[in-house]
């Protein structure tokens, strides 16, 4: 009951329209049970016209109480201005009887909402009275109940001689400010039809500037599937966005009211297979190229058209080896070949592991658009209506693939995590590695990568290759049992052929802290893994001694590290949950991660030599050695 009351107050005081139950999900103070109730209620009334309160009226007691007190205060101040004290705190003008407040609340409530306070003041004062209407008024008075909203908003005082109830109420400065805004909204009448979802925050980070991303309402399968989950992630990142119906592309970017020259289409591996099957693949590309012609200055085509390809086609196969559905008759090769042709057709391609990864890419694109606008690198000329009008007037020839090489193989809007590869690329890499391992010569054990400008064949690599050759010769003389002992001492895997064992021994030794923990039978997160990604994310983004990170924010940051083997939220083909290992991180003495009040998380710091911070730093070093971490700031020891 108490949680439901709080949820009602939070929604009643929200300053923006809520056009779906899912829009309340990210609102602090709205409980999960109340959200489920809202969702069920909305689902049962799809054929009904949305309820709109009369102009100047409210449907919730909480909002009516604040505005009612404000109007009572203004009325008394007008009538008794000559007796008001200099500081404005005279009880005669600022405190009002409970009975009068009830009357004022009822006068501001829309009668169709059935929310009127129908009991007497004495009945509401009964401690066993659980009336939800008066309960909202009490929530506005309690510091703990309203602190997250900027409250308390009013104060309740006991004053026996003031009225029969002995209770008077006073509007505080925070309540006065909120009441003024609520009254203005109510007097302006019902909201015009608008976006299904939008960022609930009233302000945005400076890095997004005046940019707003608009996404198609059919994204993620629409409101009945993953659309609202995607919106939740945009809320967490603070990306300014709206959800509307888009005629061209899945994502477009506005600078004020004008459209930026960036168009993005998002496709999962399943989507690509389905589009190839029904012909949408080529039709959408033709529309995108026509749109590029309009936004990009005609034949100059200074508009970026891009595909975000989400997921791995090899993980989306069904019986028979086809991707998505058997009846689409699209193999993994068909899907990958279609994607590989996109650059020659004028599209840039960005690969993502999952929806969570995609949201991160979109956030970076929005920031990039803002930066380019501020630096004069792009021009914005058309409103959305003007843009659509001009696209409709174009001939079909403007949608043909480019023949000018200057318009082929374009660069993507932002650089994405290059560690993600399709299964086809992975298979090719694995085959090459297998072929290499079968050769019984010293070249098998050459360095994995060279950072020198000359690459593998440069003179700078010659001493290293010679040194490796000598080590390989020495290690080949040892027995398999001895090699396994050496690997076990380094906490490395001991399985495989002799060449594989030797290859592992040639790698740099793990940080000693990780080896020591393994010897003590203490938990050591593997690299790559979701737990390693969480710890590296905490190391890079949290300052010890400050408030910890929330689960939602931490999942996003862990995804961005590139240290997780799978996407933190799965790739849609399984129920993988990157958070499932958090319990393991909180066990042990000392634990690696601690949970703080408010379900926030941080690395442990004591004792310094074995706490979570030290282990996370060791994992960070290992992640850079394996070329996984995307932070761009290699730690000492790499």
PDB file of C-alpha atoms in Angstrom, residues 367-378:
ATOM      1  CA  UNK A 367      27.494  13.007 -29.325  1.00  0.00           C
ATOM      2  CA  UNK A 368      29.409  13.032 -32.612  1.00  0.00           C
ATOM      3  CA  UNK A 369      26.592  14.915 -34.369  1.00  0.00           C
ATOM      4  CA  UNK A 370      26.610  17.513 -31.583  1.00  0.00           C
ATOM      5  CA  UNK A 371      30.385  17.947 -31.884  1.00  0.00           C
ATOM      6  CA  UNK A 372      30.229  18.325 -35.675  1.00  0.00           C
ATOM      7  CA  UNK A 373      27.452  20.907 -35.437  1.00  0.00           C
ATOM      8  CA  UNK A 374      29.377  22.949 -32.882  1.00  0.00           C
ATOM      9  CA  UNK A 375      32.476  22.864 -35.082  1.00  0.00           C
ATOM     10  CA  UNK A 376      30.666  23.647 -38.326  1.00  0.00           C
ATOM     11  CA  UNK A 377      31.447  20.276 -39.919  1.00  0.00           C
ATOM     12  CA  UNK A 378      27.874  19.531 -41.041  1.00  0.00           C
TER      13      UNK A 378
END
